[in-house]
PDB file of C-alpha atoms in Angstrom:
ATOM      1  CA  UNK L   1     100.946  69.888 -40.446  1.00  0.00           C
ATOM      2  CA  UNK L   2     104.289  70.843 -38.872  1.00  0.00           C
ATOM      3  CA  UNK L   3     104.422  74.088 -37.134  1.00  0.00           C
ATOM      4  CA  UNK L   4     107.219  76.871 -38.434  1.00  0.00           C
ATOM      5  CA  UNK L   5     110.104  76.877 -36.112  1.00  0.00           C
ATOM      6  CA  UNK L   6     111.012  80.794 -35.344  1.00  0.00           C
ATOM      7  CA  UNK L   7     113.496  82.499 -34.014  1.00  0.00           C
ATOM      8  CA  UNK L   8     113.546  85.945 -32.660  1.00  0.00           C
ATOM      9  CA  UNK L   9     116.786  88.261 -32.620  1.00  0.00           C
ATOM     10  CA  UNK L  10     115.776  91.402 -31.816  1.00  0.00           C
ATOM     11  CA  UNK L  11     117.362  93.938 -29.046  1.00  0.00           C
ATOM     12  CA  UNK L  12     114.201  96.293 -27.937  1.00  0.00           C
ATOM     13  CA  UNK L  13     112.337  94.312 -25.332  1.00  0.00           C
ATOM     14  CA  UNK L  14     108.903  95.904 -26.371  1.00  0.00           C
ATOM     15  CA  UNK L  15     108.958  95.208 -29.856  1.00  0.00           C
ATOM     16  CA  UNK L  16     110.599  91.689 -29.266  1.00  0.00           C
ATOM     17  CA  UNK L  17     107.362  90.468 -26.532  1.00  0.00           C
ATOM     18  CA  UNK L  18     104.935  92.123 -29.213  1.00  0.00           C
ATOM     19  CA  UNK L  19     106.275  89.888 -31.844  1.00  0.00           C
ATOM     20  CA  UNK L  20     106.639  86.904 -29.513  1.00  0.00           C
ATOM     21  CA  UNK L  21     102.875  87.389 -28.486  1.00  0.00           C
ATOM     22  CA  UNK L  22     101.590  87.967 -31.822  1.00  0.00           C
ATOM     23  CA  UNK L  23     103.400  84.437 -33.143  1.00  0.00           C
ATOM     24  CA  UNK L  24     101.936  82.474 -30.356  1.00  0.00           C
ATOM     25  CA  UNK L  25      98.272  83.891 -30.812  1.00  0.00           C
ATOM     26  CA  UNK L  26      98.901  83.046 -34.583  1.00  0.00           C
ATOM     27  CA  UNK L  27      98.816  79.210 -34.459  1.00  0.00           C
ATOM     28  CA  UNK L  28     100.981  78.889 -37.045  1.00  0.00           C
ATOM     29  CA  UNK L  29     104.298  79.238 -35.700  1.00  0.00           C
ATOM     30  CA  UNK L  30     106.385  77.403 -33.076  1.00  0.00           C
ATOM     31  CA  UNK L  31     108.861  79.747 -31.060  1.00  0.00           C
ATOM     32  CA  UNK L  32     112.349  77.915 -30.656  1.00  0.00           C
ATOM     33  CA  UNK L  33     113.594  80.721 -28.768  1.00  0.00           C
ATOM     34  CA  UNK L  34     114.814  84.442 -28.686  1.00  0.00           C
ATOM     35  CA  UNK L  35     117.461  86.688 -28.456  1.00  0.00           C
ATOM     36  CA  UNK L  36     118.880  90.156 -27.647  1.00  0.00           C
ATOM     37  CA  UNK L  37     122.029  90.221 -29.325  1.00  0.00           C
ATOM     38  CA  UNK L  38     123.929  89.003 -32.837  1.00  0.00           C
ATOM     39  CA  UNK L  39     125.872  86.485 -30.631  1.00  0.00           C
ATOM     40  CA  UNK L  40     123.259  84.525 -29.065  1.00  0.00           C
ATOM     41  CA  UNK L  41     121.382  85.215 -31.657  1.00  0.00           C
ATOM     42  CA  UNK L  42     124.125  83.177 -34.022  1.00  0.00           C
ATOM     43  CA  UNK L  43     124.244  80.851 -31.356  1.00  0.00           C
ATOM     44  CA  UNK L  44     120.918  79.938 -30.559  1.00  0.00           C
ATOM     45  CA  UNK L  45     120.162  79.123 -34.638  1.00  0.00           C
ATOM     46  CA  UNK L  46     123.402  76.915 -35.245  1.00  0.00           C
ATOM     47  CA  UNK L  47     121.695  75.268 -32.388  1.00  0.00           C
ATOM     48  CA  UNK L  48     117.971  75.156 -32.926  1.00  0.00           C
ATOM     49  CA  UNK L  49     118.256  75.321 -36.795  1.00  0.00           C
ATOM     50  CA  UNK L  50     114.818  77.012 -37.008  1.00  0.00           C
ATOM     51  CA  UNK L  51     112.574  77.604 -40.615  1.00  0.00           C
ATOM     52  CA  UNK L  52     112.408  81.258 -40.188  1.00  0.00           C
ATOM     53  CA  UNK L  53     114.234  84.432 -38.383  1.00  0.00           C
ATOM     54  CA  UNK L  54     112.705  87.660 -37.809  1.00  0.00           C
ATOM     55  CA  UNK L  55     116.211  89.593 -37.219  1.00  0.00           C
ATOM     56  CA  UNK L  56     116.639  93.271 -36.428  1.00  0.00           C
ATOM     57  CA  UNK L  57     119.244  95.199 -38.686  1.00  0.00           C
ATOM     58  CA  UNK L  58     120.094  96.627 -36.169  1.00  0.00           C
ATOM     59  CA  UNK L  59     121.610  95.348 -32.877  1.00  0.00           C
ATOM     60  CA  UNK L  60     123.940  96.128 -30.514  1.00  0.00           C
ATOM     61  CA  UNK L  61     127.017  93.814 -30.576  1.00  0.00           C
ATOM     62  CA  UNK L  62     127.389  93.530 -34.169  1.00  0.00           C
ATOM     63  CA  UNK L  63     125.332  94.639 -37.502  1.00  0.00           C
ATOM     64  CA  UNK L  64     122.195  92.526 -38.132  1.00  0.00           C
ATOM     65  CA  UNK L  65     122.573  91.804 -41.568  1.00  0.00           C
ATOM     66  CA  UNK L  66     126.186  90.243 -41.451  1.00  0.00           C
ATOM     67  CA  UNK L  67     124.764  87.950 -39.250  1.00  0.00           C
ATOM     68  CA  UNK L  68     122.102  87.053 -41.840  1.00  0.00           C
ATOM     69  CA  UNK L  69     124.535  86.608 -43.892  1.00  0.00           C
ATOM     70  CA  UNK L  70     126.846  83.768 -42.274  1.00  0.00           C
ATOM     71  CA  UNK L  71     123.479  82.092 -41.305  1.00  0.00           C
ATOM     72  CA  UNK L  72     122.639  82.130 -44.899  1.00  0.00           C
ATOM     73  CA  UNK L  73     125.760  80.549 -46.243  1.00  0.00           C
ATOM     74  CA  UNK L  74     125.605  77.586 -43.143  1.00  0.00           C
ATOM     75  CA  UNK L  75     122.065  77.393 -43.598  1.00  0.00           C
ATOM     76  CA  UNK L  76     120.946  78.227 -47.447  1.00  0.00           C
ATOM     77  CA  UNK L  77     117.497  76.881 -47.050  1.00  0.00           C
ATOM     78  CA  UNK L  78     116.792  79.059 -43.706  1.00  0.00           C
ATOM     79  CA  UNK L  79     114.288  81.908 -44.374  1.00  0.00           C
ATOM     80  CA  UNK L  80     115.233  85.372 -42.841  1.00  0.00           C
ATOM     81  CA  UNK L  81     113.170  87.959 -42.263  1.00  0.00           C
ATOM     82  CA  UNK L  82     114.554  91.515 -41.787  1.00  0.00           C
ATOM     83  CA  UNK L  83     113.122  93.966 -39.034  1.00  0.00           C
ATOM     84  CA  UNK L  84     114.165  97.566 -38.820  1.00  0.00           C
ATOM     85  CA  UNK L  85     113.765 101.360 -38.295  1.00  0.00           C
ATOM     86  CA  UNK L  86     115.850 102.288 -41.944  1.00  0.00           C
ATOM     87  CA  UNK L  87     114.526 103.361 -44.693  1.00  0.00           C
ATOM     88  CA  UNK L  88     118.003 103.915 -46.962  1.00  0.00           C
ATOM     89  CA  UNK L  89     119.540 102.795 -49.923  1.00  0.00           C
ATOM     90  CA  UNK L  90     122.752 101.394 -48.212  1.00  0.00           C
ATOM     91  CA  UNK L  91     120.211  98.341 -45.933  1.00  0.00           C
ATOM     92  CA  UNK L  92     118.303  97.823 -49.452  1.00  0.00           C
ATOM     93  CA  UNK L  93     120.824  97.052 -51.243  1.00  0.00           C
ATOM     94  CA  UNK L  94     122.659  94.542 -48.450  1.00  0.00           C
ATOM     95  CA  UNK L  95     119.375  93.120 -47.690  1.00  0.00           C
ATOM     96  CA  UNK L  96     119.536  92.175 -52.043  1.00  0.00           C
ATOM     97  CA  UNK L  97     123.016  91.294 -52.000  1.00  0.00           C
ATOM     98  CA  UNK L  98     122.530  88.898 -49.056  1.00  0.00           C
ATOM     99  CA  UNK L  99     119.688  87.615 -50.063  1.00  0.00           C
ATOM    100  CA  UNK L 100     116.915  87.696 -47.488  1.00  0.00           C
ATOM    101  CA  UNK L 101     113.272  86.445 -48.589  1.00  0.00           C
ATOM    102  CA  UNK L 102     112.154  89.986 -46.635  1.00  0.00           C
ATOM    103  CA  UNK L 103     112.026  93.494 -45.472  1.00  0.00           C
ATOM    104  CA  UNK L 104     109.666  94.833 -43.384  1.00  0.00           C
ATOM    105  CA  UNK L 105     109.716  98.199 -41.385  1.00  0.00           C
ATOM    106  CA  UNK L 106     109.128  98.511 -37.689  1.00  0.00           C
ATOM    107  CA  UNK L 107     106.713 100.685 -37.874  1.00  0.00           C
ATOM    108  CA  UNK L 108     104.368  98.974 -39.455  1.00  0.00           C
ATOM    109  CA  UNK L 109     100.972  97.873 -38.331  1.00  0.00           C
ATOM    110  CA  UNK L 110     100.874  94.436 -36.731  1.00  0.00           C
ATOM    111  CA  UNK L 111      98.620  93.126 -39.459  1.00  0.00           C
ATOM    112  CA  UNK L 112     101.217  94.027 -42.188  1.00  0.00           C
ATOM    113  CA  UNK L 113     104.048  92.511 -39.971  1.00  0.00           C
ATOM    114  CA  UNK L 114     102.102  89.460 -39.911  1.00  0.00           C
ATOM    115  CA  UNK L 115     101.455  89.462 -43.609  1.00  0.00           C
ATOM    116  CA  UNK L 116     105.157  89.686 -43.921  1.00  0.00           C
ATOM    117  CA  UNK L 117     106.220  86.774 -41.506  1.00  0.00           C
ATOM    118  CA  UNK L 118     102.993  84.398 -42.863  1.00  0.00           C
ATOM    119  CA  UNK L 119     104.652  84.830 -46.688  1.00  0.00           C
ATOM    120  CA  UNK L 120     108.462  84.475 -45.920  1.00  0.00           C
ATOM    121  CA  UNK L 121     107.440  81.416 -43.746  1.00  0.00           C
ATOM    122  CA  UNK L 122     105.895  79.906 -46.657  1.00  0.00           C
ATOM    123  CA  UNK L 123     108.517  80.515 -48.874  1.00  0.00           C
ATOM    124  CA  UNK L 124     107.468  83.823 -50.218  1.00  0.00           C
ATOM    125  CA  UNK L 125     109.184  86.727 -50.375  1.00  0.00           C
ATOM    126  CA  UNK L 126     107.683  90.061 -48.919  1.00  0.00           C
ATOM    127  CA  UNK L 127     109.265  93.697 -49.642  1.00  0.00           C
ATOM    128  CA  UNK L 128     107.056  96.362 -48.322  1.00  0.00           C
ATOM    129  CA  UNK L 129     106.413  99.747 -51.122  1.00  0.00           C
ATOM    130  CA  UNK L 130     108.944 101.528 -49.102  1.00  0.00           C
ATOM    131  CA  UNK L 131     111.635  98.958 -50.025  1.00  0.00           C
ATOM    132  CA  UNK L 132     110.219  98.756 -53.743  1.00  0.00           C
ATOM    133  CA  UNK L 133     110.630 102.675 -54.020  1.00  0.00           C
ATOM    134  CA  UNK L 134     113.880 102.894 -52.649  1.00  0.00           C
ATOM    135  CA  UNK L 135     115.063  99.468 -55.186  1.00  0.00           C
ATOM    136  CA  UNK L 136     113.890 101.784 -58.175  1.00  0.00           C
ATOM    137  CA  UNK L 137     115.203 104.597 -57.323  1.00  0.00           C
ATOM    138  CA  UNK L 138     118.836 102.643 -57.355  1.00  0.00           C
ATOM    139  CA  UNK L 139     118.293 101.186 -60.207  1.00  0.00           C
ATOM    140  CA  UNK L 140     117.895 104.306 -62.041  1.00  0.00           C
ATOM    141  CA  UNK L 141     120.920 106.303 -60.477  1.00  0.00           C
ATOM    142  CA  UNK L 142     123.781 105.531 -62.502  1.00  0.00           C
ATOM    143  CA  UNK L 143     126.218 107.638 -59.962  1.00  0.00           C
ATOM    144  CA  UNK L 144     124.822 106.434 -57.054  1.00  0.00           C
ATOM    145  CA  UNK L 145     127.651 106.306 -54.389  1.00  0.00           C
ATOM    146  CA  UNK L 146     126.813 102.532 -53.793  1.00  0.00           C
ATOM    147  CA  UNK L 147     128.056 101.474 -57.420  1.00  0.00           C
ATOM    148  CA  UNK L 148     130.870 103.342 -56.277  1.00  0.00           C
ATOM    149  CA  UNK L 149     132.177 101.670 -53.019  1.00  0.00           C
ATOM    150  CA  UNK L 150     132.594  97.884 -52.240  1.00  0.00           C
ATOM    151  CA  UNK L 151     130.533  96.231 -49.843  1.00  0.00           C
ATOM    152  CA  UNK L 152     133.174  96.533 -47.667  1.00  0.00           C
ATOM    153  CA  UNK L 153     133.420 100.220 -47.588  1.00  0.00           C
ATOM    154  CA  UNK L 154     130.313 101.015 -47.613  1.00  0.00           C
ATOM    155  CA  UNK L 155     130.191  98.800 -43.723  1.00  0.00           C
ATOM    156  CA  UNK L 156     133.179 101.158 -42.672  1.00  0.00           C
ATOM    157  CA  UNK L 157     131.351 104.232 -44.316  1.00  0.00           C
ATOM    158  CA  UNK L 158     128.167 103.439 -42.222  1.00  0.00           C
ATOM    159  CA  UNK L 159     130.472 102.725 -38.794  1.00  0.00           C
ATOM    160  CA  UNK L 160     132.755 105.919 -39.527  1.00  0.00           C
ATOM    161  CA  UNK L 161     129.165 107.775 -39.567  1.00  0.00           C
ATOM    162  CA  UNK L 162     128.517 106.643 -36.072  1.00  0.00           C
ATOM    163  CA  UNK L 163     131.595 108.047 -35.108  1.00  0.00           C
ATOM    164  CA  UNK L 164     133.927 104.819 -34.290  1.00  0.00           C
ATOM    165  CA  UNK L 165     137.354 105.748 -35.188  1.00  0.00           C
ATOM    166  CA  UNK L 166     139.804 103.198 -37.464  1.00  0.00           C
ATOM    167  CA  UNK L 167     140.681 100.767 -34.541  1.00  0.00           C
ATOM    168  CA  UNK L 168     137.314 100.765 -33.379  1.00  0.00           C
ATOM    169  CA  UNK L 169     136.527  99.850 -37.198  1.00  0.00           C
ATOM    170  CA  UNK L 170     139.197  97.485 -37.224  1.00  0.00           C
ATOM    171  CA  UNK L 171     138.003  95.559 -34.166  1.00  0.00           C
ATOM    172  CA  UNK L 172     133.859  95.401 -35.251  1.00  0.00           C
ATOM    173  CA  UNK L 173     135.199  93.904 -38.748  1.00  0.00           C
ATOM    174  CA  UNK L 174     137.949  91.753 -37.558  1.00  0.00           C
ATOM    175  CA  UNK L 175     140.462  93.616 -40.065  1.00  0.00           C
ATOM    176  CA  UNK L 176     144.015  95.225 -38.705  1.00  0.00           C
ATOM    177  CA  UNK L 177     143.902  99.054 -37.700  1.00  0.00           C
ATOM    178  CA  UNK L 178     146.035  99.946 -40.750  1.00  0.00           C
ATOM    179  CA  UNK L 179     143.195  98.134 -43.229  1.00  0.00           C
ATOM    180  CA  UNK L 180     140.942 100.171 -41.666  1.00  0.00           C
ATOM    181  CA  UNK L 181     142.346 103.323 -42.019  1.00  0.00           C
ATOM    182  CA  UNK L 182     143.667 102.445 -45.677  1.00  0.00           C
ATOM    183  CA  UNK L 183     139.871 101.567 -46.699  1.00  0.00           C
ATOM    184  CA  UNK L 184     138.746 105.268 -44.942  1.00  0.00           C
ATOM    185  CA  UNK L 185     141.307 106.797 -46.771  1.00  0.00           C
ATOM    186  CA  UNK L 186     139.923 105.139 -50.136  1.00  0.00           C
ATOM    187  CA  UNK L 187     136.611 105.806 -49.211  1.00  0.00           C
ATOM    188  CA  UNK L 188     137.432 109.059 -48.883  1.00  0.00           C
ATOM    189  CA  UNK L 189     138.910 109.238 -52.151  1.00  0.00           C
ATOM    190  CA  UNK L 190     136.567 108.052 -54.537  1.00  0.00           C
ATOM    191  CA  UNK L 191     134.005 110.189 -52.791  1.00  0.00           C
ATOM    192  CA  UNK L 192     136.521 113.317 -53.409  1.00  0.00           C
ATOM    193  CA  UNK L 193     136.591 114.116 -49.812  1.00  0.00           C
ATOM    194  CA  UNK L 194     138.545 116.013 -48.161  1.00  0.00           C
ATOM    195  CA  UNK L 195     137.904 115.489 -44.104  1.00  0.00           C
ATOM    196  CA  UNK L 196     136.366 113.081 -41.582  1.00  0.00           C
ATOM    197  CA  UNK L 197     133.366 115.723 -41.449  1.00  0.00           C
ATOM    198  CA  UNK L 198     132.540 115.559 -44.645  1.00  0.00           C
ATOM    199  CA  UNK L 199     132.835 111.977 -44.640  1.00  0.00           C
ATOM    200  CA  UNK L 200     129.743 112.127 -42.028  1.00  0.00           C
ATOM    201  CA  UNK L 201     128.038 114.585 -43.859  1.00  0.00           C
ATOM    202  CA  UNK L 202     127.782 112.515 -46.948  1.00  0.00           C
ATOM    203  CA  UNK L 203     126.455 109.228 -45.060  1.00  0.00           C
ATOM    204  CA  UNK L 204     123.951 111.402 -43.645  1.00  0.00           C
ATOM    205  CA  UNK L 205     123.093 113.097 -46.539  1.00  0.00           C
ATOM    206  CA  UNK L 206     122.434 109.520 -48.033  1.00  0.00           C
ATOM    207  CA  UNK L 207     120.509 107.884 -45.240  1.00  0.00           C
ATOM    208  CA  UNK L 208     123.508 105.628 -44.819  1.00  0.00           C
ATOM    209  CA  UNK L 209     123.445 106.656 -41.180  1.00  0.00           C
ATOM    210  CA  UNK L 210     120.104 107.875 -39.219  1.00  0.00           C
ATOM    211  CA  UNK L 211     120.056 110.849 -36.549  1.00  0.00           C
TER     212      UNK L 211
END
């Protein structure tokens, strides 16, 4: 029996060797290699082609789960796995729309983050209760801000929370700086709101951005 070809993408170095370590104890899986950022990251599965990647939402060159996204439209059959410190309704509902086989918080106990990699890698999918709660919780808001806002705005919502202003914006998504500011200003809009604070208050206020 073949083992499952994984690759890591994940930006902390602690949590990365504890994953790496707990794979190669398993027996199950084969480690094709690792990574600290969404480029190499990209780059090292368009080259290695692996079964299954754990991925961090979150890392530091560009936004984790755009990158499972182009890996799942040049790859279909790949499995992803998604690793991260949110708990919010704006990474549940890209993590459905993208279509990962998993979601599993970080601060989980190893044996559940094994649980979770073991399914996915056998073609399972594996949402933890957190994920479920949050999943019902949209489903039953009919105002929810999400239903609202494109998928697109709700990216430039998240980044405007962080504080990057509209070329900054423009640059992370590849648009021009007026696109940027012209989706703000829509955002901004349909939200009826009036400032740049209150944008930031609202994406707080909604987990789309974590202090």
């Amino acid at each position: 029996m073949s083992l499952c070809r994984v690759v890591v993408i994940e930006d902390q170095t602690l949590f990365r060797d504890l994953l790496v370590k707990a794979l190669e104890a398993d027996g199950q899986f084969s480690l094709t290699g690792e990574a600290m950022s969404a480029a190499d990251g990209l780059a090292l599965c368009c080259s290695a082609k692996p079964d299954l990647v754990l991925l961090d939402v979150q890392l530091p060159d560009r936004d984790g789960l755009e990158i499972a996204a182009d890996l799942l439209k040049d790859f279909p059959d790949i499995r992803i796995l998604a690793l991260t410190s949110l708990k919010d309704d704006f990474t549940i509902r890209r993590v459905l729309e993208y279509g990962l086989a998993g979601y599993v918080e970080k601060d989980q106990p190893l044996p559940v983050l094994l649980e979770a990699i073991r399914a996915v890698a056998g073609g399972k999918t594996y949402f933890t209760q957190t994920f479920d709660d949050l999943r019902r919780e949209m489903v039953t808001n009919p105002g929810a801000y999400y239903k609202i806002l494109s998928i697109r705005e709700q990216q430039i919502l998240s980044l405007v929370a962080e504080g990057f202003s509209s070329p900054e914006i423009a640059e992370q998504l590849k648009l021009s700086p007026r696109t940027a500011e012209n989706h703000r200003y829509n955002i901004m809009k349909k939200l009826d709101l009036d400032s740049a604070t209150e944008l930031v208050a609202f994406a707080i206020k909604h987990g789309i951005r974590k202090l």
